[in-house]
mmCIF file of C-alpha atoms and ligand atoms in Angstrom:
data_model
loop_
_atom_site.group_PDB
_atom_site.id
_atom_site.type_symbol
_atom_site.label_atom_id
_atom_site.label_comp_id
_atom_site.label_asym_id
_atom_site.label_seq_id
_atom_site.Cartn_x
_atom_site.Cartn_y
_atom_site.Cartn_z
ATOM 1 C CA ILE A 243 -0.844 43.714 -10.443
ATOM 2 C CA SER A 244 -0.600 45.556 -7.256
ATOM 3 C CA LEU A 245 1.821 44.645 -4.509
ATOM 4 C CA PRO A 246 -0.813 43.293 -2.013
ATOM 5 C CA ASN A 247 -2.375 41.144 -4.676
ATOM 6 C CA PHE A 248 1.020 39.893 -5.998
ATOM 7 C CA LEU A 249 1.821 39.023 -2.370
ATOM 8 C CA ILE A 250 -1.564 36.934 -2.229
ATOM 9 C CA PHE A 251 -0.816 35.328 -5.325
ATOM 10 C CA ILE A 252 2.567 34.166 -3.986
ATOM 11 C CA ILE A 253 0.962 32.901 -0.804
ATOM 12 C CA MET A 254 -1.387 30.966 -2.795
ATOM 13 C CA ILE A 255 1.118 29.282 -4.733
ATOM 14 C CA CYS A 256 3.264 28.497 -1.631
ATOM 15 C CA GLU A 257 0.112 26.979 0.033
ATOM 16 C CA SER A 258 -0.801 24.852 -2.842
ATOM 17 C CA VAL A 259 2.868 23.477 -3.080
ATOM 18 C CA CYS A 260 2.679 22.680 0.550
ATOM 19 C CA ASN A 261 -0.573 21.074 0.350
ATOM 20 C CA ASN A 262 0.347 18.919 -2.494
ATOM 21 C CA GLN A 263 3.629 17.750 -0.438
ATOM 22 C CA ASN A 264 1.562 17.171 2.579
ATOM 23 C CA SER A 265 -1.046 15.073 0.772
ATOM 24 C CA LYS A 266 1.653 12.885 -0.766
ATOM 25 C CA LEU A 267 3.670 12.716 2.599
ATOM 26 C CA ALA A 268 0.597 11.985 4.608
ATOM 27 C CA LYS A 269 -0.195 8.666 3.133
ATOM 28 C CA LYS A 270 1.004 6.045 5.461
ATOM 29 C CA LEU A 271 -0.701 2.880 4.911
ATOM 30 C CA ILE A 272 -0.991 -0.814 5.864
ATOM 31 C CA PHE A 273 -1.928 -3.297 3.124
ATOM 32 C CA GLN A 274 -2.505 -6.686 4.487
ATOM 33 C CA GLY A 275 -2.339 -9.397 2.067
ATOM 34 C CA SER A 276 0.024 -7.674 -0.193
ATOM 35 C CA SER A 277 2.544 -10.443 -0.816
ATOM 36 C CA ASN A 278 0.486 -11.188 -3.999
ATOM 37 C CA GLY A 279 -2.212 -10.376 -6.384
ATOM 38 C CA ILE A 280 -4.637 -7.205 -5.813
ATOM 39 C CA GLY A 281 -2.462 -6.211 -2.700
ATOM 40 C CA ARG A 282 0.774 -6.374 -4.250
ATOM 41 C CA GLU A 283 -0.416 -4.244 -7.161
ATOM 42 C CA THR A 284 -2.233 -1.751 -4.925
ATOM 43 C CA ALA A 285 1.032 -1.298 -2.926
ATOM 44 C CA LYS A 286 2.783 -0.366 -6.151
ATOM 45 C CA ILE A 287 0.118 2.064 -7.216
ATOM 46 C CA PHE A 288 0.240 3.810 -3.764
ATOM 47 C CA VAL A 289 4.120 4.158 -3.714
ATOM 48 C CA LYS A 290 3.916 5.711 -7.124
ATOM 49 C CA GLU A 291 1.784 8.421 -5.383
ATOM 50 C CA GLY A 292 4.560 8.810 -2.853
ATOM 51 C CA ALA A 293 2.888 6.810 0.119
ATOM 52 C CA LYS A 294 4.996 4.974 2.714
ATOM 53 C CA VAL A 295 3.499 1.411 2.989
ATOM 54 C CA THR A 296 3.401 -1.623 5.252
ATOM 55 C CA ILE A 297 3.283 -4.848 3.261
ATOM 56 C CA THR A 298 2.200 -8.118 4.807
ATOM 57 C CA GLY A 299 1.791 -11.618 3.918
ATOM 58 C CA ARG A 300 2.979 -15.240 5.118
ATOM 59 C CA SER A 301 5.300 -15.925 2.284
ATOM 60 C CA GLN A 302 8.790 -14.127 2.736
ATOM 61 C CA SER A 303 9.738 -14.664 -0.990
ATOM 62 C CA ALA A 304 6.455 -13.361 -2.286
ATOM 63 C CA LEU A 305 6.706 -10.248 -0.003
ATOM 64 C CA GLU A 306 10.314 -9.609 -1.137
ATOM 65 C CA GLU A 307 9.030 -9.757 -4.728
ATOM 66 C CA THR A 308 6.357 -7.125 -3.619
ATOM 67 C CA LYS A 309 9.083 -4.993 -2.238
ATOM 68 C CA LYS A 310 11.468 -5.342 -5.204
ATOM 69 C CA LEU A 311 8.406 -4.114 -7.508
ATOM 70 C CA CYS A 312 7.596 -1.151 -5.116
ATOM 71 C CA LEU A 313 11.397 -0.050 -5.197
ATOM 72 C CA GLU A 314 11.153 -0.212 -9.080
ATOM 73 C CA ALA A 315 7.994 1.830 -8.881
ATOM 74 C CA GLY A 316 9.979 4.437 -7.339
ATOM 75 C CA ALA A 317 9.832 3.862 -3.509
ATOM 76 C CA LYS A 318 12.816 4.517 -1.280
ATOM 77 C CA PRO A 319 13.886 1.575 0.838
ATOM 78 C CA ASP A 320 12.873 3.388 3.856
ATOM 79 C CA ASP A 321 9.406 3.797 2.645
ATOM 80 C CA ILE A 322 8.369 0.345 3.025
ATOM 81 C CA LEU A 323 7.961 -1.894 6.057
ATOM 82 C CA GLU A 324 7.749 -5.550 5.561
ATOM 83 C CA LEU A 325 5.925 -7.780 8.128
ATOM 84 C CA ILE A 326 5.695 -11.349 7.758
ATOM 85 C CA GLY A 327 2.825 -12.987 9.634
ATOM 86 C CA ASP A 328 -0.423 -14.826 9.687
ATOM 87 C CA ILE A 329 -3.395 -12.319 9.521
ATOM 88 C CA THR A 330 -5.693 -14.720 11.660
ATOM 89 C CA CYS A 331 -3.131 -14.305 14.620
ATOM 90 C CA GLU A 332 -4.076 -11.707 17.189
ATOM 91 C CA VAL A 333 -0.617 -10.979 18.104
ATOM 92 C CA PHE A 334 0.466 -10.415 14.459
ATOM 93 C CA ASN A 335 -2.480 -8.079 14.237
ATOM 94 C CA GLU A 336 -1.164 -5.950 17.190
ATOM 95 C CA GLN A 337 2.262 -6.012 15.776
ATOM 96 C CA LEU A 338 1.280 -4.816 12.364
ATOM 97 C CA ILE A 339 -0.516 -1.639 13.647
ATOM 98 C CA ALA A 340 2.073 -0.837 16.463
ATOM 99 C CA THR A 341 5.093 -1.341 14.207
ATOM 100 C CA THR A 342 3.565 0.532 11.450
ATOM 101 C CA VAL A 343 2.740 3.697 13.715
ATOM 102 C CA GLU A 344 6.270 3.325 15.281
ATOM 103 C CA LYS A 345 8.092 3.517 12.009
ATOM 104 C CA PHE A 346 5.891 5.848 10.168
ATOM 105 C CA GLY A 347 4.705 8.141 13.064
ATOM 106 C CA ARG A 348 1.056 8.067 11.912
ATOM 107 C CA LEU A 349 -1.649 6.053 10.128
ATOM 108 C CA ASP A 350 -3.712 7.230 7.300
ATOM 109 C CA VAL A 351 -5.240 4.158 5.741
ATOM 110 C CA LEU A 352 -5.816 0.629 6.559
ATOM 111 C CA VAL A 353 -6.617 -1.779 3.570
ATOM 112 C CA ASN A 354 -8.053 -5.076 4.805
ATOM 113 C CA ASN A 355 -7.252 -7.099 1.530
ATOM 114 C CA ALA A 356 -6.000 -10.573 2.769
ATOM 115 C CA GLY A 357 -8.489 -13.324 2.146
ATOM 116 C CA GLY A 358 -9.105 -16.647 0.718
ATOM 117 C CA GLY A 359 -11.418 -19.510 0.160
ATOM 118 C CA THR A 360 -11.838 -23.305 0.042
ATOM 119 C CA PHE A 361 -12.903 -24.402 -3.322
ATOM 120 C CA LYS A 362 -14.965 -27.497 -3.378
ATOM 121 C CA ALA A 363 -16.065 -29.359 -6.363
ATOM 122 C CA MET A 364 -19.002 -27.222 -8.037
ATOM 123 C CA GLY A 365 -22.268 -28.440 -7.118
ATOM 124 C CA THR A 366 -21.344 -30.042 -3.621
ATOM 125 C CA PRO A 367 -24.277 -29.356 -1.624
ATOM 126 C CA ILE A 368 -23.691 -26.869 1.283
ATOM 127 C CA LEU A 369 -24.835 -29.297 3.904
ATOM 128 C CA GLU A 370 -22.192 -31.819 2.907
ATOM 129 C CA MET A 371 -19.336 -29.320 3.547
ATOM 130 C CA PRO A 372 -17.567 -29.538 6.839
ATOM 131 C CA LEU A 373 -18.807 -26.730 9.216
ATOM 132 C CA ASN A 374 -15.145 -26.239 10.225
ATOM 133 C CA ASP A 375 -14.579 -24.738 6.820
ATOM 134 C CA PHE A 376 -17.255 -21.994 7.629
ATOM 135 C CA ASP A 377 -15.178 -21.174 10.882
ATOM 136 C CA LYS A 378 -11.996 -20.951 8.839
ATOM 137 C CA MET A 379 -13.613 -18.407 6.469
ATOM 138 C CA ILE A 380 -14.774 -16.475 9.249
ATOM 139 C CA ASP A 381 -11.478 -16.524 10.976
ATOM 140 C CA LEU A 382 -9.709 -15.317 7.803
ATOM 141 C CA ASN A 383 -11.958 -12.991 6.070
ATOM 142 C CA VAL A 384 -14.008 -11.136 8.920
ATOM 143 C CA LYS A 385 -12.206 -11.470 12.245
ATOM 144 C CA PRO A 386 -8.861 -9.744 11.214
ATOM 145 C CA VAL A 387 -11.015 -6.861 9.805
ATOM 146 C CA LEU A 388 -12.543 -6.383 13.195
ATOM 147 C CA ARG A 389 -9.404 -6.741 15.090
ATOM 148 C CA LEU A 390 -7.305 -4.521 12.971
ATOM 149 C CA SER A 391 -10.044 -1.798 12.702
ATOM 150 C CA LYS A 392 -9.984 -1.668 16.528
ATOM 151 C CA LEU A 393 -6.439 -1.367 16.750
ATOM 152 C CA ALA A 394 -6.121 1.130 14.002
ATOM 153 C CA ALA A 395 -9.086 3.240 15.072
ATOM 154 C CA PRO A 396 -7.380 5.618 17.535
ATOM 155 C CA HIS A 397 -4.566 6.483 15.096
ATOM 156 C CA LEU A 398 -6.890 6.935 12.065
ATOM 157 C CA GLU A 399 -8.999 9.250 14.228
ATOM 158 C CA LYS A 400 -5.847 11.562 14.408
ATOM 159 C CA THR A 401 -5.589 11.672 10.769
ATOM 160 C CA LYS A 402 -9.075 11.543 9.629
ATOM 161 C CA GLY A 403 -8.045 8.394 7.864
ATOM 162 C CA ALA A 404 -9.842 5.712 6.022
ATOM 163 C CA ILE A 405 -10.452 1.980 6.022
ATOM 164 C CA ILE A 406 -10.907 -0.036 2.851
ATOM 165 C CA ASN A 407 -12.166 -3.565 2.951
ATOM 166 C CA VAL A 408 -11.658 -5.863 0.112
ATOM 167 C CA SER A 409 -15.021 -8.012 -0.193
ATOM 168 C CA SER A 410 -16.235 -9.713 -3.332
ATOM 169 C CA ILE A 411 -19.274 -9.734 -5.629
ATOM 170 C CA ALA A 412 -19.707 -13.456 -4.173
ATOM 171 C CA ALA A 413 -21.187 -11.649 -1.315
ATOM 172 C CA HIS A 414 -24.435 -10.984 -3.130
ATOM 173 C CA PHE A 415 -25.349 -14.210 -5.083
ATOM 174 C CA ARG A 416 -25.159 -18.004 -4.726
ATOM 175 C CA PHE A 417 -21.642 -18.588 -5.272
ATOM 176 C CA ASN A 418 -21.672 -22.253 -6.101
ATOM 177 C CA GLY A 419 -18.694 -24.109 -4.982
ATOM 178 C CA MET A 420 -17.486 -21.708 -2.214
ATOM 179 C CA PRO A 421 -20.678 -21.005 0.001
ATOM 180 C CA PHE A 422 -18.762 -20.332 3.162
ATOM 181 C CA TYR A 423 -16.448 -17.916 1.490
ATOM 182 C CA ALA A 424 -19.632 -16.106 -0.054
ATOM 183 C CA ALA A 425 -21.285 -16.098 3.445
ATOM 184 C CA SER A 426 -17.888 -14.781 5.093
ATOM 185 C CA LYS A 427 -17.773 -11.800 2.358
ATOM 186 C CA SER A 428 -21.447 -11.022 3.039
ATOM 187 C CA ALA A 429 -20.604 -10.743 6.759
ATOM 188 C CA LEU A 430 -17.766 -8.688 5.907
ATOM 189 C CA ASP A 431 -20.013 -6.297 4.036
ATOM 190 C CA GLN A 432 -22.255 -5.903 6.981
ATOM 191 C CA ILE A 433 -19.152 -5.015 9.039
ATOM 192 C CA THR A 434 -18.210 -2.481 6.621
ATOM 193 C CA VAL A 435 -21.606 -0.901 7.056
ATOM 194 C CA GLN A 436 -21.375 -1.192 10.922
ATOM 195 C CA LEU A 437 -18.006 0.214 11.040
ATOM 196 C CA ALA A 438 -18.822 3.060 8.744
ATOM 197 C CA GLY A 439 -21.794 4.234 10.849
ATOM 198 C CA SER A 440 -19.835 4.051 14.104
ATOM 199 C CA LEU A 441 -16.372 5.341 13.034
ATOM 200 C CA ILE A 442 -17.525 8.220 10.763
ATOM 201 C CA LYS A 443 -18.245 10.034 14.184
ATOM 202 C CA SER A 444 -14.360 10.039 14.734
ATOM 203 C CA GLY A 445 -13.863 11.451 11.189
ATOM 204 C CA ILE A 446 -12.902 7.878 9.733
ATOM 205 C CA ARG A 447 -14.386 6.760 6.627
ATOM 206 C CA VAL A 448 -15.021 2.979 5.912
ATOM 207 C CA ASN A 449 -15.915 1.739 2.450
ATOM 208 C CA SER A 450 -15.562 -1.592 0.647
ATOM 209 C CA VAL A 451 -14.444 -2.532 -2.834
ATOM 210 C CA ASN A 452 -16.179 -5.829 -4.122
ATOM 211 C CA PRO A 453 -14.110 -7.140 -7.042
ATOM 212 C CA GLY A 454 -15.784 -9.528 -9.664
ATOM 213 C CA PRO A 455 -13.276 -12.182 -11.385
ATOM 214 C CA VAL A 456 -9.655 -10.673 -11.014
ATOM 215 C CA LEU A 457 -6.682 -12.544 -12.738
ATOM 216 C CA THR A 458 -4.579 -13.512 -9.611
ATOM 217 C CA ASN A 459 -3.540 -16.734 -7.754
ATOM 218 C CA PHE A 460 -6.770 -16.660 -5.955
ATOM 219 C CA VAL A 461 -8.484 -19.557 -7.412
ATOM 220 C CA ALA A 462 -5.305 -21.649 -7.390
ATOM 221 C CA THR A 463 -4.853 -20.804 -3.680
ATOM 222 C CA CYS A 464 -8.390 -21.702 -2.927
ATOM 223 C CA GLY A 465 -7.549 -25.130 -4.152
ATOM 224 C CA ALA A 466 -8.917 -25.305 -7.749
ATOM 225 C CA THR A 467 -7.341 -27.714 -9.987
ATOM 226 C CA LEU A 468 -5.434 -26.244 -13.226
ATOM 227 C CA GLU A 469 -8.267 -27.786 -15.271
ATOM 228 C CA GLN A 470 -10.975 -26.109 -13.080
ATOM 229 C CA GLN A 471 -9.142 -22.893 -13.244
ATOM 230 C CA ALA A 472 -8.913 -22.944 -17.043
ATOM 231 C CA LYS A 473 -12.458 -23.674 -17.533
ATOM 232 C CA MET A 474 -13.542 -20.854 -15.048
ATOM 233 C CA TYR A 475 -11.423 -18.145 -16.703
ATOM 234 C CA GLU A 476 -12.410 -19.448 -20.286
ATOM 235 C CA SER A 477 -16.055 -19.028 -19.379
ATOM 236 C CA MET A 478 -15.445 -15.519 -18.104
ATOM 237 C CA THR A 479 -13.960 -14.191 -21.359
ATOM 238 C CA ALA A 480 -15.711 -16.559 -24.013
ATOM 239 C CA ASN A 481 -19.389 -15.713 -22.907
ATOM 240 C CA PRO A 482 -20.950 -12.609 -21.486
ATOM 241 C CA ALA A 483 -20.288 -13.560 -17.886
ATOM 242 C CA VAL A 484 -18.204 -10.295 -17.724
ATOM 243 C CA PRO A 485 -20.015 -7.783 -19.937
ATOM 244 C CA LEU A 486 -16.968 -5.569 -20.263
ATOM 245 C CA GLY A 487 -15.363 -8.473 -22.311
ATOM 246 C CA ARG A 488 -12.256 -9.133 -20.153
ATOM 247 C CA ILE A 489 -11.450 -10.228 -16.812
ATOM 248 C CA GLY A 490 -10.516 -7.739 -14.122
ATOM 249 C CA MET A 491 -6.700 -7.074 -13.383
ATOM 250 C CA PRO A 492 -5.245 -6.302 -9.830
ATOM 251 C CA ALA A 493 -4.561 -2.737 -11.000
ATOM 252 C CA ASP A 494 -8.372 -2.110 -11.674
ATOM 253 C CA ILE A 495 -9.144 -2.783 -8.088
ATOM 254 C CA GLY A 496 -5.869 -0.976 -6.848
ATOM 255 C CA GLN A 497 -7.194 2.229 -8.635
ATOM 256 C CA VAL A 498 -10.582 1.931 -6.819
ATOM 257 C CA ILE A 499 -8.596 1.712 -3.482
ATOM 258 C CA LEU A 500 -6.719 4.618 -4.330
ATOM 259 C CA PHE A 501 -9.649 6.570 -5.118
ATOM 260 C CA LEU A 502 -11.486 5.403 -1.820
ATOM 261 C CA ALA A 503 -8.206 6.300 0.259
ATOM 262 C CA ASP A 504 -7.944 9.828 -1.151
ATOM 263 C CA ARG A 505 -10.311 12.034 0.959
ATOM 264 C CA SER A 506 -10.050 14.920 -1.568
ATOM 265 C CA LYS A 507 -11.520 12.841 -4.191
ATOM 266 C CA SER A 508 -14.103 10.447 -2.356
ATOM 267 C CA GLU A 509 -14.776 12.183 0.990
ATOM 268 C CA ILE A 510 -18.733 11.817 0.274
ATOM 269 C CA LEU A 511 -18.300 8.069 0.252
ATOM 270 C CA VAL A 512 -19.088 6.478 3.540
ATOM 271 C CA GLY A 513 -20.146 2.925 4.285
ATOM 272 C CA GLN A 514 -20.385 2.198 0.411
ATOM 273 C CA ILE A 515 -19.936 -1.401 -1.002
ATOM 274 C CA ILE A 516 -18.486 -0.669 -4.393
ATOM 275 C CA THR A 517 -18.773 -3.254 -6.990
ATOM 276 C CA ALA A 518 -15.814 -3.629 -9.388
ATOM 277 C CA ASP A 519 -16.682 -6.331 -11.668
ATOM 278 C CA GLY A 520 -16.743 -5.270 -15.355
ATOM 279 C CA GLY A 521 -20.643 -5.611 -15.065
ATOM 280 C CA SER A 522 -20.715 -9.249 -14.085
ATOM 281 C CA MET A 523 -23.583 -8.386 -11.597
ATOM 282 C CA LEU A 524 -25.696 -7.186 -14.396
ATOM 283 C CA GLN A 525 -25.772 -10.930 -15.582
ATOM 284 C CA ARG A 526 -27.431 -12.270 -12.344
ATOM 285 C CA PRO A 527 -30.412 -14.461 -13.230
ATOM 286 C CA VAL A 528 -33.938 -13.150 -12.617
ATOM 287 C CA PHE A 529 -35.656 -15.040 -10.082
ATOM 288 C CA PHE A 530 -39.185 -14.226 -10.830
ATOM 289 C CA LYS A 531 -41.245 -14.441 -13.816
ATOM 290 C CA VAL A 532 -43.767 -11.835 -15.067
ATOM 291 C CA ASP A 533 -45.677 -14.015 -17.484
HETATM 292 P P1 NDP B 675 -4.139 -13.952 -3.844
HETATM 293 O O1 NDP B 675 -4.315 -15.199 -3.410
HETATM 294 O O2 NDP B 675 -3.374 -13.448 -5.018
HETATM 295 O O3 NDP B 675 -3.633 -12.830 -2.699
HETATM 296 C C1 NDP B 675 -4.141 -12.985 -1.392
HETATM 297 C C2 NDP B 675 -3.135 -12.284 -0.334
HETATM 298 O O4 NDP B 675 -3.845 -12.434 0.848
HETATM 299 C C3 NDP B 675 -1.816 -12.756 -0.513
HETATM 300 O O5 NDP B 675 -0.903 -11.660 -0.319
HETATM 301 C C4 NDP B 675 -1.865 -13.749 0.600
HETATM 302 O O6 NDP B 675 -0.504 -13.875 1.293
HETATM 303 C C5 NDP B 675 -2.734 -12.940 1.616
HETATM 304 N N1 NDP B 675 -3.051 -13.918 2.752
HETATM 305 C C6 NDP B 675 -3.957 -14.937 2.442
HETATM 306 N N2 NDP B 675 -4.154 -15.576 3.692
HETATM 307 C C7 NDP B 675 -3.424 -14.991 4.438
HETATM 308 C C8 NDP B 675 -3.235 -15.143 5.994
HETATM 309 N N3 NDP B 675 -3.768 -16.016 6.573
HETATM 310 N N4 NDP B 675 -2.325 -14.307 6.557
HETATM 311 C C9 NDP B 675 -1.780 -13.378 5.948
HETATM 312 N N5 NDP B 675 -1.985 -12.983 4.708
HETATM 313 C C10 NDP B 675 -2.768 -13.859 3.978
HETATM 314 O O7 NDP B 675 -5.669 -13.379 -4.043
HETATM 315 P P2 NDP B 675 -6.244 -11.825 -4.438
HETATM 316 O O8 NDP B 675 -5.235 -10.668 -4.505
HETATM 317 O O9 NDP B 675 -7.045 -12.166 -5.611
HETATM 318 O O10 NDP B 675 -7.246 -11.635 -3.138
HETATM 319 C C11 NDP B 675 -7.218 -10.569 -2.633
HETATM 320 C C12 NDP B 675 -8.755 -10.277 -1.922
HETATM 321 O O11 NDP B 675 -9.561 -10.025 -3.024
HETATM 322 C C13 NDP B 675 -9.118 -11.256 -1.000
HETATM 323 O O12 NDP B 675 -9.847 -10.784 -0.147
HETATM 324 C C14 NDP B 675 -10.139 -11.920 -2.038
HETATM 325 O O13 NDP B 675 -11.269 -12.497 -1.300
HETATM 326 C C15 NDP B 675 -10.611 -10.815 -2.933
HETATM 327 N N6 NDP B 675 -11.233 -11.047 -4.161
HETATM 328 C C16 NDP B 675 -10.576 -11.722 -5.163
HETATM 329 C C17 NDP B 675 -11.117 -11.906 -6.330
HETATM 330 C C18 NDP B 675 -10.490 -12.733 -7.530
HETATM 331 O O14 NDP B 675 -11.016 -13.125 -8.563
HETATM 332 N N7 NDP B 675 -9.044 -12.683 -7.556
HETATM 333 C C19 NDP B 675 -12.511 -11.918 -6.618
HETATM 334 C C20 NDP B 675 -13.172 -11.122 -5.571
HETATM 335 C C21 NDP B 675 -12.559 -10.716 -4.341
HETATM 336 P P3 NDP B 675 0.403 -15.051 1.684
HETATM 337 O O15 NDP B 675 -0.048 -16.139 0.787
HETATM 338 O O16 NDP B 675 1.870 -14.758 1.440
HETATM 339 O O17 NDP B 675 0.055 -15.346 3.079
#
C-alpha cells in the first residue's frame, strides 16, 4: 500500500470513528409520557444507544422508577433530565423544551407519547357520552403535540431533527367504547401529516407510530375494570384479533420510534403513519358485499 493511500485509509477510519461518536452523542431527546409503559421502555432503548433524555410524567415515583431503569441500562445520572408535570399545561410545555435545551445544549428528537382515554362501557352510544370528554381527549392527545412541536421546531431545525408522535390504530376504525379517544387520535394523524408537510422545509421530519394493543397500564388508566381488562387481553390472544399471535410489548413500539429517530436509517420517511399492531388491522371487517 502506498503512503498516500495509507494516509487516506487512516483518515477514513478516523472519520468513521468520529461520525459514530457524533451520531451517539447527537441524540438529545424529549420523551413526554415516559413515567410508564411505552415511553419508559423507549427511554431505556435510547439510553442504551448513548442518548441523553428528558423524561416526563405527572407521577414522581413512576418517573423515579424510569430513571432507575435508565441508569441500569447504562445511562449516566447526568444524561437524564426528569421533569414532573402535566402535559396539558402550557407553562409546563414551555419549561419542557427550554430546560431540555438549556441542559443538553441542543434538541434532536421530540417524542410525543403521553396520551390516554376515557373507557366507557362497551356499547354506550356516542351521543350519550358527555361532550366534555371529547374536549379532554383533544386537550390531552392533540393540543400538547401542537404546542410542543411549535416550541421545539426552532431547535429541531438546527439539528435537522425529528418529531415522532405516538397515535393509535384506533384512529382508523370504529373503536367501540372510546369514540372520543379514537377521534382525538384521528385528529393527531392529520396533525402529523400537516406538520410533516410544513416542517420538512426546515429539514425536520415528522412521522407517527400507531400501535395496536400493547401490554401497559393504558387500559387500566383509561378506567377499565379488572374484569374488562382480563376479557380484553384474553380476546386479543385467544382469537385471531392479533394475527401475530401475541399482544405488542412496549419495546416493540420503542424499536419503531428508534428507527424513526435515526435519520441514517429512516430519512426517506416523512409524514408517515406507521401501523405497529401485529397485523390487527388486517382483521378489520369488510363493510361491503360483492355477492
Ligand atoms: P401508559 O398509561 O402506560 O403510559 C402513559 C404515559 O403518559 C405515562 O407516562 C403517563 O404519565 C403519561 N401521561 C398521561 N397523561 C398525562 C398528562 N396529562 N401529563 C403528563 N403525562 C401524562 O400508556 P401507554 O404507554 O400504553 O401509552 C402511551 C401512548 O401509546 C399513548 O399515547 C396511547 O394513546 C398510545 N397507545 C397505547 C396503546 C396500548 O394498547 N397500550 C395502543 C395504542 C396507542 P403519568 O401517569 O405519570 O402522568
